[in-house]
Short mmCIF file of C-alpha atoms in Angstrom, two decimals:
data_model
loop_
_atom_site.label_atom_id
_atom_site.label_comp_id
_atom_site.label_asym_id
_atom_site.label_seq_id
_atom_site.Cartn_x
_atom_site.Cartn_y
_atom_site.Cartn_z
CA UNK A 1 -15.02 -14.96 12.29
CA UNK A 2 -13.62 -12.18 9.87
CA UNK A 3 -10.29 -10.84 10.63
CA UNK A 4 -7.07 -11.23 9.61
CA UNK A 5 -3.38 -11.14 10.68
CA UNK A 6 -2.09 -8.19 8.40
CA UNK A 7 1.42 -6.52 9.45
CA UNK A 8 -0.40 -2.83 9.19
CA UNK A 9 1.86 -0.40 6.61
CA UNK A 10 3.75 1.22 9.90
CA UNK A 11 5.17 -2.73 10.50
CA UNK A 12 5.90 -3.36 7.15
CA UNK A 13 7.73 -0.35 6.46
CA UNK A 14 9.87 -1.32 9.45
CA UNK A 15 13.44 -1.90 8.74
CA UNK A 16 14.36 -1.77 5.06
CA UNK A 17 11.79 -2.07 3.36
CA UNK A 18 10.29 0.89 2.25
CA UNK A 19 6.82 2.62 2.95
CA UNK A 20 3.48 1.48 2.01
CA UNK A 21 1.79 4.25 0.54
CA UNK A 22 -1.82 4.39 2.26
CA UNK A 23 -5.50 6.04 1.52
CA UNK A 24 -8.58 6.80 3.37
CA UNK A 25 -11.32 6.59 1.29
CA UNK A 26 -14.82 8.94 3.01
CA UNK A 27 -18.11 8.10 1.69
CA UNK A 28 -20.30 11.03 1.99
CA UNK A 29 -24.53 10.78 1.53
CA UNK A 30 -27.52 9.90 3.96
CA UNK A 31 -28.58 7.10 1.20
CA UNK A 32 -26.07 5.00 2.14
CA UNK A 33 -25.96 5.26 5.62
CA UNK A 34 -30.01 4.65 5.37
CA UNK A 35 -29.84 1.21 3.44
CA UNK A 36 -31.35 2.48 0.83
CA UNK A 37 -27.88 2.59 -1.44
CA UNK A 38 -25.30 -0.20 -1.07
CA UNK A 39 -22.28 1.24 -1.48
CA UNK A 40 -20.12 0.14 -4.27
CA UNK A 41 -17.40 2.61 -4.58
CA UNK A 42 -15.22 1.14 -1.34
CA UNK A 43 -14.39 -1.91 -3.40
CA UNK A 44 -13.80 -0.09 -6.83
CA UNK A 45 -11.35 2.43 -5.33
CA UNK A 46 -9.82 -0.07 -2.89
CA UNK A 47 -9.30 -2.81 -5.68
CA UNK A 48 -8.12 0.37 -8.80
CA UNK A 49 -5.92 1.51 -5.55
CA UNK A 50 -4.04 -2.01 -4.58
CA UNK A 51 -3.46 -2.44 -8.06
CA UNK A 52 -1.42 0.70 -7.79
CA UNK A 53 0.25 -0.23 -4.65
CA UNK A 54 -1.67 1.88 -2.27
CA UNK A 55 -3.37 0.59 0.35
CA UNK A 56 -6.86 1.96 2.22
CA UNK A 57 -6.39 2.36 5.72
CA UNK A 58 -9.80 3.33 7.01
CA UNK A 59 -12.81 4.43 5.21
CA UNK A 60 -15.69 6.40 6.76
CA UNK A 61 -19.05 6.56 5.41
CA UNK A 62 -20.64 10.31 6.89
CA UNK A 63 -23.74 12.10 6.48
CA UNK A 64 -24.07 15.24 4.28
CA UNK A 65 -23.10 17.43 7.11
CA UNK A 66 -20.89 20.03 6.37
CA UNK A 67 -18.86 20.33 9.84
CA UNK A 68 -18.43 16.07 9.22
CA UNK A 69 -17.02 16.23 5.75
CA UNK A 70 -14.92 19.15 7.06
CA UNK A 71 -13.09 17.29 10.22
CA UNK A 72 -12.87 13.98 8.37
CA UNK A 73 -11.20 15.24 5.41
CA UNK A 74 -8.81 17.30 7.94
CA UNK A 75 -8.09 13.95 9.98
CA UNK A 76 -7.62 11.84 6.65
CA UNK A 77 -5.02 14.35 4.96
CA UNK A 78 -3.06 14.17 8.06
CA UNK A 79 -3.01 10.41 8.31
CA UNK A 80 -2.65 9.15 4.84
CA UNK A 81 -0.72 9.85 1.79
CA UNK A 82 -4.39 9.98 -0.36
CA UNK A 83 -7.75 10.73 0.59
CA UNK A 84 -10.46 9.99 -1.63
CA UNK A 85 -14.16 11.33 -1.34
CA UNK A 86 -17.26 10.32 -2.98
CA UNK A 87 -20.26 11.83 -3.34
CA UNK A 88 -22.15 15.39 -3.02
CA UNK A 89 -20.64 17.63 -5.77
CA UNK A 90 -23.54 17.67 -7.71
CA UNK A 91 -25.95 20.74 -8.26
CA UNK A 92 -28.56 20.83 -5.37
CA UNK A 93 -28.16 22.37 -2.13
CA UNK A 94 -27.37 19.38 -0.37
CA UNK A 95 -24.21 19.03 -2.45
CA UNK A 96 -21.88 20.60 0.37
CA UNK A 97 -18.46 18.23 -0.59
CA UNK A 98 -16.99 20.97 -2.41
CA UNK A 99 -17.46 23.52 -0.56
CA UNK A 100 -16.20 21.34 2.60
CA UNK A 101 -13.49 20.14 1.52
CA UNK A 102 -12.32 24.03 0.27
CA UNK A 103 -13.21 24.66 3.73
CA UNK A 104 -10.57 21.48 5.25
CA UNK A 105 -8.15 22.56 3.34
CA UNK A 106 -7.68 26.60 3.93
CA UNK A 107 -8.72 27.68 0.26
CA UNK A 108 -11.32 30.07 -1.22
CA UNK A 109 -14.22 28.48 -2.77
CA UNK A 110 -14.54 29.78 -6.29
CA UNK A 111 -15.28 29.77 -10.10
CA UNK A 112 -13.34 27.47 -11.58
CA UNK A 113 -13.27 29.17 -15.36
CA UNK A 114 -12.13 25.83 -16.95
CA UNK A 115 -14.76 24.10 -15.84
CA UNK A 116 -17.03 26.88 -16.05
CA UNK A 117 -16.90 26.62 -19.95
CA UNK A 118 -16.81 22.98 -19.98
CA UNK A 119 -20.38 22.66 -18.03
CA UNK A 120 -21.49 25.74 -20.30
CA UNK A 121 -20.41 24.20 -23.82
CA UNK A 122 -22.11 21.27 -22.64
CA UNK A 123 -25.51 22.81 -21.51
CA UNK A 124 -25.97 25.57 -23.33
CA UNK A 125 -26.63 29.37 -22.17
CA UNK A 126 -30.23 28.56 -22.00
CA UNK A 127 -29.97 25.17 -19.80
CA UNK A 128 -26.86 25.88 -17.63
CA UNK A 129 -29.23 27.14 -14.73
CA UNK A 130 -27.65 28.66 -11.60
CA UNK A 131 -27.87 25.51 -9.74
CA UNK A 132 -25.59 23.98 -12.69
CA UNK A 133 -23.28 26.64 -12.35
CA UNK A 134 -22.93 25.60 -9.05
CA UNK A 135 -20.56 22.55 -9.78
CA UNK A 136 -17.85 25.02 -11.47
CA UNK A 137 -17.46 26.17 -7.72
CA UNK A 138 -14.38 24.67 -6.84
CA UNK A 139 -11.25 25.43 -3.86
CA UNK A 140 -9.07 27.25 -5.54
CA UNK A 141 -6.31 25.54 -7.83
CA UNK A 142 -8.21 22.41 -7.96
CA UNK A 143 -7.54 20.40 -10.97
CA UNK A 144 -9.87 19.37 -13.21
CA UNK A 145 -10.93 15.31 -13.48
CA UNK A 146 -12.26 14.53 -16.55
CA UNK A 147 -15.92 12.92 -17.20
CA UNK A 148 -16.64 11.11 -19.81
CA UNK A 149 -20.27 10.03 -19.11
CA UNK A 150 -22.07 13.21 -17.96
CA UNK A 151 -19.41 15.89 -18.80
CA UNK A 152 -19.19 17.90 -14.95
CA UNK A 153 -16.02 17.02 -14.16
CA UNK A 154 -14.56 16.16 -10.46
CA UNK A 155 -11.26 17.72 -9.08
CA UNK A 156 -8.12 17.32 -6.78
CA UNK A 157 -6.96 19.65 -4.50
CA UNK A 158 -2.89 18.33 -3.44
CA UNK A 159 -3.28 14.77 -2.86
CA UNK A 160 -7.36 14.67 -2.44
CA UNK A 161 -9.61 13.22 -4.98
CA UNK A 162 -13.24 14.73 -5.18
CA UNK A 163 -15.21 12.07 -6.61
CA UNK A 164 -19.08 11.77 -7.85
CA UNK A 165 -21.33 9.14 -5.90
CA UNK A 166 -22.52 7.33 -8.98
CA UNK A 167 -20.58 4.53 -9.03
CA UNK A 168 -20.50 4.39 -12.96
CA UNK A 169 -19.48 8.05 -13.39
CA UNK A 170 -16.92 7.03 -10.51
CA UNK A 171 -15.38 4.06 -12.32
CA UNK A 172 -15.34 6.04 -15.31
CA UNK A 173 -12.74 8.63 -14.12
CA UNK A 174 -10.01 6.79 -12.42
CA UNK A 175 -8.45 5.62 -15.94
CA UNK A 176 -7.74 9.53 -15.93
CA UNK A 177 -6.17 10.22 -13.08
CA UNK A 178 -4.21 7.01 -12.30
CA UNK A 179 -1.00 8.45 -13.45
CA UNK A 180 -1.30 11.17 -10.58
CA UNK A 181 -1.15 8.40 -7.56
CA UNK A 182 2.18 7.27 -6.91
CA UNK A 183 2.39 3.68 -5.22
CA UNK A 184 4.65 1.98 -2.70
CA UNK A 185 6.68 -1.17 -2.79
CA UNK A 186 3.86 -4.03 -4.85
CA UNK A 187 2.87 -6.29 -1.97
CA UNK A 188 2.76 -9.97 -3.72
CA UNK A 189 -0.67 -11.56 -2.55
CA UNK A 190 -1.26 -15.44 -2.94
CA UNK A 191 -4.81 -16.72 -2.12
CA UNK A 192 -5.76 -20.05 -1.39
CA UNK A 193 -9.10 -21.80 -0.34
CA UNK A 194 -9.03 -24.97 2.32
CA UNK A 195 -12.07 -26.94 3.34
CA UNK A 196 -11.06 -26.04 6.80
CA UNK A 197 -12.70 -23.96 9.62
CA UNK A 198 -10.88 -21.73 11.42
CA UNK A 199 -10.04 -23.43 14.83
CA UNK A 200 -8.63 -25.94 12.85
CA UNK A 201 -5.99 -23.62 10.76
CA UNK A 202 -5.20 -21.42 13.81
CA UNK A 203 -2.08 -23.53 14.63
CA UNK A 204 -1.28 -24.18 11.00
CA UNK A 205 -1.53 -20.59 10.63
CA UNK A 206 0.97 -19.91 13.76
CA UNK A 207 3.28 -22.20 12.33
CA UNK A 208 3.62 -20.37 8.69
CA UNK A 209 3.55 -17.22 10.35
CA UNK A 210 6.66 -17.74 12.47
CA UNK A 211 8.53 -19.52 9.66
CA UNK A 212 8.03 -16.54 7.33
CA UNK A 213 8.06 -12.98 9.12
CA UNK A 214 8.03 -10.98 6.32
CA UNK A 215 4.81 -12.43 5.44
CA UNK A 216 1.21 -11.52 6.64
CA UNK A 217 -1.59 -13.91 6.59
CA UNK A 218 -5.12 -13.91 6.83
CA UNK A 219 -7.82 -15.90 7.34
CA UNK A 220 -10.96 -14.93 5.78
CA UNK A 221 -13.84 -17.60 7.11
CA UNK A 222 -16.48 -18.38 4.55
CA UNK A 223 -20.28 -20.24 4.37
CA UNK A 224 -20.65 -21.41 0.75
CA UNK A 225 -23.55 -23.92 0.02
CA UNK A 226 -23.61 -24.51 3.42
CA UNK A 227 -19.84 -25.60 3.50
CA UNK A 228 -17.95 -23.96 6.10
CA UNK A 229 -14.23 -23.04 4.67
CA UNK A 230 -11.56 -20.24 4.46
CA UNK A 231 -9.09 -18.60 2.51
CA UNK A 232 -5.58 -18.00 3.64
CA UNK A 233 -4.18 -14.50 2.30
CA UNK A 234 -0.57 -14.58 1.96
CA UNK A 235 1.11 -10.86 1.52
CA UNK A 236 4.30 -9.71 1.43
CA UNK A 237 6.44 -7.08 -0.36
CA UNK A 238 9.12 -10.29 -0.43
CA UNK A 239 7.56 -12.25 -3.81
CA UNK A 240 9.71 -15.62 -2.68
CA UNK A 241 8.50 -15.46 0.83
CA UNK A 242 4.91 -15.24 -0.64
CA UNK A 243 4.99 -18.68 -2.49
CA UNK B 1 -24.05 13.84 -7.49
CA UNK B 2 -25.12 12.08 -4.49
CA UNK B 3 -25.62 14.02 -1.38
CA UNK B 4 -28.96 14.91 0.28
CA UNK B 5 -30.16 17.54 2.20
CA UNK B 6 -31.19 15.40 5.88
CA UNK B 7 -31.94 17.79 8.55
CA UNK B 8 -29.07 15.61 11.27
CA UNK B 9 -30.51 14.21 14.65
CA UNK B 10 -29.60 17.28 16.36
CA UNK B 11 -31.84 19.41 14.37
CA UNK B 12 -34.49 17.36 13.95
CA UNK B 13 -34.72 16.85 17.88
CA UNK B 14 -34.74 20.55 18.29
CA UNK B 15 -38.10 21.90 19.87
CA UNK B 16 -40.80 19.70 20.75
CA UNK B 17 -39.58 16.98 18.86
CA UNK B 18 -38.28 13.88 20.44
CA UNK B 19 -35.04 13.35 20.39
CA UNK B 20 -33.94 10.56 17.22
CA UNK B 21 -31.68 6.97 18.49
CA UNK B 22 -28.55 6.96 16.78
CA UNK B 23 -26.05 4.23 16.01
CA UNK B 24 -22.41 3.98 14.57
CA UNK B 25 -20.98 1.12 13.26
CA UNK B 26 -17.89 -0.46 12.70
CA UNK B 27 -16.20 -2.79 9.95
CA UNK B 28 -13.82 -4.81 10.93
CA UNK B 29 -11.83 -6.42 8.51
CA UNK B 30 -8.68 -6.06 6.13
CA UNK B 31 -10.52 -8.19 3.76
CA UNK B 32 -12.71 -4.63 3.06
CA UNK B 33 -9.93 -2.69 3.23
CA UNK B 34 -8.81 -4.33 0.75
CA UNK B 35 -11.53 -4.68 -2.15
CA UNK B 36 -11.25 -8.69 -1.83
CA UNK B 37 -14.74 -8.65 0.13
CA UNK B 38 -17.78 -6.11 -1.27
CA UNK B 39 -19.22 -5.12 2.58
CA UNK B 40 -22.88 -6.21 2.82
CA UNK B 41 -23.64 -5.93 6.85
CA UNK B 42 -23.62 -2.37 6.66
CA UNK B 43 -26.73 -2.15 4.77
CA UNK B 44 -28.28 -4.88 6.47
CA UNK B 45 -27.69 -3.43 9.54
CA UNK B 46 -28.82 -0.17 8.29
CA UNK B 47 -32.04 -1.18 7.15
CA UNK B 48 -32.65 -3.21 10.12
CA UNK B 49 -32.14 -0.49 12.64
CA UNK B 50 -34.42 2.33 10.02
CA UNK B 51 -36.95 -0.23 10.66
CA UNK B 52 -36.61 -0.19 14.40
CA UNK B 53 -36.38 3.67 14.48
CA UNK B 54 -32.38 3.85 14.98
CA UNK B 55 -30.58 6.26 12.44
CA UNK B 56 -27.37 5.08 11.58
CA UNK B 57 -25.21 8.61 11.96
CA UNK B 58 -21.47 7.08 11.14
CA UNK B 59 -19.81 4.06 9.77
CA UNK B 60 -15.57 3.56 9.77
CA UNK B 61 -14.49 0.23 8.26
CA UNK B 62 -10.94 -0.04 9.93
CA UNK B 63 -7.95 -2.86 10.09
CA UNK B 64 -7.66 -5.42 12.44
CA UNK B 65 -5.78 -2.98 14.48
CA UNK B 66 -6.15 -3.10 18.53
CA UNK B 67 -5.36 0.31 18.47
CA UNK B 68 -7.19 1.56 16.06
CA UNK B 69 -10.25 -1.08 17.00
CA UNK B 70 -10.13 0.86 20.78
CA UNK B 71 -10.27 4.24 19.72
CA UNK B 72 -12.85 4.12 17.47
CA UNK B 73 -15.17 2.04 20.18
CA UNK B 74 -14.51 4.34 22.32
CA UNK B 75 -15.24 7.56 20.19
CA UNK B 76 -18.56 6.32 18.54
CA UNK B 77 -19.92 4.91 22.42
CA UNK B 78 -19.34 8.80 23.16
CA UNK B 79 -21.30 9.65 20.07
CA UNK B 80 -23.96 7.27 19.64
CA UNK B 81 -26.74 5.51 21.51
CA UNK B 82 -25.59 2.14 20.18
CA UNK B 83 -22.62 0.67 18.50
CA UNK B 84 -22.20 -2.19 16.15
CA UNK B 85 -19.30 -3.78 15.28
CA UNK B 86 -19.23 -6.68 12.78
CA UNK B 87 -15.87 -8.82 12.76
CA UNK B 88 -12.79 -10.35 13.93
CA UNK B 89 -14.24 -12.54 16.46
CA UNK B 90 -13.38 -15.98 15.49
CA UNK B 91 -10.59 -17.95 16.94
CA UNK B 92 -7.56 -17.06 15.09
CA UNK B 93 -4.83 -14.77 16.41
CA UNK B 94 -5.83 -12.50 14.64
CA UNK B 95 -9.37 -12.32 15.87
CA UNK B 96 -8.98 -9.35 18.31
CA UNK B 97 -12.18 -7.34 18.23
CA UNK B 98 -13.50 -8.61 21.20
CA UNK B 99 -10.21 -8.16 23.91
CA UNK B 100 -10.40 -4.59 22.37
CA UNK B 101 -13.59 -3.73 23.44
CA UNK B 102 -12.98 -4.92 26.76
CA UNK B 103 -10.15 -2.89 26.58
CA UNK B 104 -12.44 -0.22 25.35
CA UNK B 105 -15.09 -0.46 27.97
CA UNK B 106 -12.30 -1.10 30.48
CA UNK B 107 -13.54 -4.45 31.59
CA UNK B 108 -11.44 -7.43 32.20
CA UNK B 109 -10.82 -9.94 29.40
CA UNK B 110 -12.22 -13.46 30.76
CA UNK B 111 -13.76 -16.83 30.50
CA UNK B 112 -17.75 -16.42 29.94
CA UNK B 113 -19.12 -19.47 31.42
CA UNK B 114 -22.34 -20.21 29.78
CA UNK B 115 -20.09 -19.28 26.23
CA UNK B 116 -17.88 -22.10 27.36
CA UNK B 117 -20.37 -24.59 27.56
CA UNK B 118 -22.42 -23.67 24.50
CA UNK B 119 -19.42 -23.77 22.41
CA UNK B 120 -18.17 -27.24 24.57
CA UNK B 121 -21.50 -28.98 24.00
CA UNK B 122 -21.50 -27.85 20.54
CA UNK B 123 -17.65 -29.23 19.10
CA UNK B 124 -17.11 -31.95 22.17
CA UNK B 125 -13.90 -32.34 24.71
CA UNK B 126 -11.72 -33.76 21.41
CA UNK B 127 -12.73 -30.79 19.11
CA UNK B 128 -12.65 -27.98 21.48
CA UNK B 129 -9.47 -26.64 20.57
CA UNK B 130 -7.54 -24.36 22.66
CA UNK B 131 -7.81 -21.47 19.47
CA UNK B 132 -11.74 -22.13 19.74
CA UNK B 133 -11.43 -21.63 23.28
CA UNK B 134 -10.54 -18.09 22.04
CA UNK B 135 -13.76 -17.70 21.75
CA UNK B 136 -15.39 -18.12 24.83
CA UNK B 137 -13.25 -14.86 26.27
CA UNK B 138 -15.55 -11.91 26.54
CA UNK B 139 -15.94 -8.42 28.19
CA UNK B 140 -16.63 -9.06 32.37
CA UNK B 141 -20.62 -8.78 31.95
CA UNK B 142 -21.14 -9.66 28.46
CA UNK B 143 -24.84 -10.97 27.74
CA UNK B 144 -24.32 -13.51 24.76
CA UNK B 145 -26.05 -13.26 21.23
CA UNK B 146 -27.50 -16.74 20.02
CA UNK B 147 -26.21 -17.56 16.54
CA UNK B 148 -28.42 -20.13 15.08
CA UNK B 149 -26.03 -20.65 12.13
CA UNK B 150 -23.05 -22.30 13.94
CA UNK B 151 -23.50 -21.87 17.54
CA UNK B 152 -20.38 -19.74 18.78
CA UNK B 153 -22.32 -16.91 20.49
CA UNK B 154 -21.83 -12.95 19.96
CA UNK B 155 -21.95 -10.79 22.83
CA UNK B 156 -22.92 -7.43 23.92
CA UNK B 157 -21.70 -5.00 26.23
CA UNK B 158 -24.22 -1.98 27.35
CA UNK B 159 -25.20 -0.79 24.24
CA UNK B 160 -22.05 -2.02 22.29
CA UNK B 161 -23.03 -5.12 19.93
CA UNK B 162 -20.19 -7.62 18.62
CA UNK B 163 -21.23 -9.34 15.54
CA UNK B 164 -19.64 -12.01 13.37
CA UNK B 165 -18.23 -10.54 10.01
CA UNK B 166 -19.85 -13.51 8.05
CA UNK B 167 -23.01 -11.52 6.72
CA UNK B 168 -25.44 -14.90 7.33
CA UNK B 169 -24.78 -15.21 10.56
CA UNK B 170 -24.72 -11.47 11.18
CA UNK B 171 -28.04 -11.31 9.48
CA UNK B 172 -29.27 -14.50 11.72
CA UNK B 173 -28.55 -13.35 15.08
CA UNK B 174 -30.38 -9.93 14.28
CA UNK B 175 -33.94 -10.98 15.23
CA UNK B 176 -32.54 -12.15 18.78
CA UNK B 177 -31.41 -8.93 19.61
CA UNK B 178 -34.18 -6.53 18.52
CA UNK B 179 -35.94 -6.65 21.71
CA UNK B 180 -32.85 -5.02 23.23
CA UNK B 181 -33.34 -2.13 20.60
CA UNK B 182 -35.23 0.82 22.03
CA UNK B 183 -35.95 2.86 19.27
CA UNK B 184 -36.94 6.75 18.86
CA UNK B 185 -39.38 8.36 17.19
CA UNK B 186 -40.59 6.84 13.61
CA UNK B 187 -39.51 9.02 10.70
CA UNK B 188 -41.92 8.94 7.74
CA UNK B 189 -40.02 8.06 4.72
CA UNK B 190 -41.75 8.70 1.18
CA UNK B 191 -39.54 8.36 -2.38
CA UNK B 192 -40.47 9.28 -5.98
CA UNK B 193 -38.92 8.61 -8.61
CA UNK B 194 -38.48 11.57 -11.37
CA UNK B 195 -37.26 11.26 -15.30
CA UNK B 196 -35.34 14.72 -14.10
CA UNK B 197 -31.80 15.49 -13.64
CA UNK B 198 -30.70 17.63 -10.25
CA UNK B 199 -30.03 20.95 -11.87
CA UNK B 200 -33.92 20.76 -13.27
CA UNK B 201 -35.21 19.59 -9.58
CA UNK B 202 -32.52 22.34 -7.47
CA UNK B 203 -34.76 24.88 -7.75
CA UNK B 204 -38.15 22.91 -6.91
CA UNK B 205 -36.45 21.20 -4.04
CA UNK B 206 -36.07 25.03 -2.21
CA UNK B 207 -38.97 25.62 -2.75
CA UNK B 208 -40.67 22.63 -1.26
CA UNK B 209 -37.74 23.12 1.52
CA UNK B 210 -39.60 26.33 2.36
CA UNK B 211 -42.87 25.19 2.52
CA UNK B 212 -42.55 22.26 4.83
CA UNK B 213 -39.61 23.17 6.89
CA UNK B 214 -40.32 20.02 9.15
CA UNK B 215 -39.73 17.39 6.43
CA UNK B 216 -36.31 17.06 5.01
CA UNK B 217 -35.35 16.26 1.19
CA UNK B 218 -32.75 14.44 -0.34
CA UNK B 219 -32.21 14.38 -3.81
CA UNK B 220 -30.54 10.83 -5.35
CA UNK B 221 -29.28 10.78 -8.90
CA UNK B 222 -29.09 7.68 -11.23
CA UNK B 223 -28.11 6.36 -14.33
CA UNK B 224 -30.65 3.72 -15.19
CA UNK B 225 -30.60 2.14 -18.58
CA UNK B 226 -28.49 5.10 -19.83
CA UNK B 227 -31.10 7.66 -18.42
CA UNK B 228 -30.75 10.33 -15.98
CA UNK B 229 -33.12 10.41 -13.53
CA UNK B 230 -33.70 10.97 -9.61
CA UNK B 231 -35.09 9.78 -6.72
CA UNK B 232 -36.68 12.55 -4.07
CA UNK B 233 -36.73 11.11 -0.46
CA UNK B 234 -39.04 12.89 2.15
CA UNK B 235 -38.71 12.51 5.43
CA UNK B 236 -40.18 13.44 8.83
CA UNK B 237 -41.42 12.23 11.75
CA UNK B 238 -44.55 14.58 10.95
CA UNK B 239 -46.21 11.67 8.55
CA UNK B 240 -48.59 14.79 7.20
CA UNK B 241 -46.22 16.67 6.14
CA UNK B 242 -44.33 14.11 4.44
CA UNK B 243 -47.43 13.26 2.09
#
């Protein structure tokens, strides 16, 4: 049940076809590792992501603790070409991301003027409270990511993406910084769905997989009204092989 | 945005306190990884262990990877008081959760005789494929997990727990194991909901830090309807307090 027969990006990128490019995406914030949130930004960034030919590795979903966020972001920028985090760079004190990722990373935390004013145009003298001034703390020569619902933008720092937790502020600021990722190879995915369970494809599945090489497949069980099926995921860098 | 302020396990078990249970749980799947399948079991899971006094400290969503699948057993069985993985347990090749925990427990890989039968009686001699045969192969000393849904048992291992990925049976197999669930201390949980944004609440969050130093606060932002707003969570295992 679950699973799936992908060649990981270190097999595919075996012989002459070139690298995968590869993310870790690290969920940071006690709500969702209570239940009380579902998470929804592992599917928006891994779908925005495979449309630009990288592919998420490993995600981890951590508590707001500042030695945590610190090691992960450490291990992640040494495994993957991008490492995206979510969550914690807002105003309160529990909003440590910033701060841990300067940390990870070997850099001063500091004002960032740029978005100093931006925050401060937006709020006013009056309203932009110390707390607020909080979020123009940045690692120093982060770039800014612009946001076009609440106005306190995100940053990079190299090739990691500081990201909100609200999924719709979240969604909202990819559009601007898709033209900073840089993809791999496309991998050509064909999906189809067989009324069959998955003892009975096993062999079927054998079969296709030593006829094609180049191709990984995967068989993703399903119960839909109370039907027992699964769809076969066929992906490969190799479009011809694919259909 | 996001992040809370949750004194961790190790600080709330300081002093006379008992110490919290703690669980980490692992994804299994490429499916995730790759933003075809929206994960649901780790909320379920993470609701149903809050409710049986079991914090969930760490979740990593990985690839079908034996490698990878070992390590990170291994690493959260160090870490945790329970572990809970969920997929790649079915009878295709590529169905390799379960040899890697035995790898990662370092118990032999065998036939589990009462699996055997179950699954036997359940798809007959003709039907009971060598691939489904797959899945009676479990850790040496595996206690099996009833799944009321379609039969094939789960397993456990100490306090390791192997789930299906499918969340229905995941979610059906849950009330047979709760009894094996020893839970720690009950944390108080109480949540308001306030028409204020975080940089209004910062500075009345300290403060309520600093009178009750025993409960801890997290601060949630949303975006409801096109209004900022927040929810405060309180939390202790002082219920007092927490009012």
């Amino acid at each position: 049940m679950g699973g799936a027969r992908f060649m990981g990006a270190g097999v595919m990128s075996q012989g002459a076809q070139p690298a995968l490019k590869t993310a870790g995406l690290i969920i940071i914030g006690d709500e969702i590792l209570s239940g009380r949130t579902r998470d929804r930004n592992v599917q928006t960034l891994a779908v925005w992501l495979g449309e630009l030919s990288v592919y998420v590795k490993e995600v981890r979903i951590i508590p707001d603790d500042r030695a945590v966020i610190v090691e992960t972001v450490r291990t992640f920028a040494d495994a993957f070409d991008y490492v995206f985090t979510s969550g914690g760079i807002g105003p309160t004190d529990d909003d440590i991301t910033s701060e841990a990722v300067a940390a990870a990373v070997g850099r001063p935390h500091r004002l960032h003027q740029e978005a100093y004013d931006i925050l401060n145009a937006y709020y006013g003298e009056e309203e932009f409270t110390l707390a607020r001034q909080r979020m123009a703390q940045m690692p120093e020569g982060a770039g800014l990511i612009d946001n076009p619902v609440s106005k306190a933008p995100a940053f990079f720092v190299g090739p990691i993406f500081v990201l909100p937790g609200i999924p719709i502020i979240l969604e909202a600021m990819l559009p601007g910084i898709a033209h900073r990722i840089s993809g791999g190879p496309k991998v050509h995915i064909v999906t189809i769905s067989v009324p069959m369970v998955e003892g009975e494809f096993a062999p079927l599945m054998a079969e296709i997989s030593d006829m094609f090489p180049v191709v990984s497949i995967g068989s993703y069980p399903f119960l839909r009204a109370g039907q027992l099926g699964l769809s076969a995921v066929f992906r490969s860098t190799d479009a011809a092989a694919v259909e």
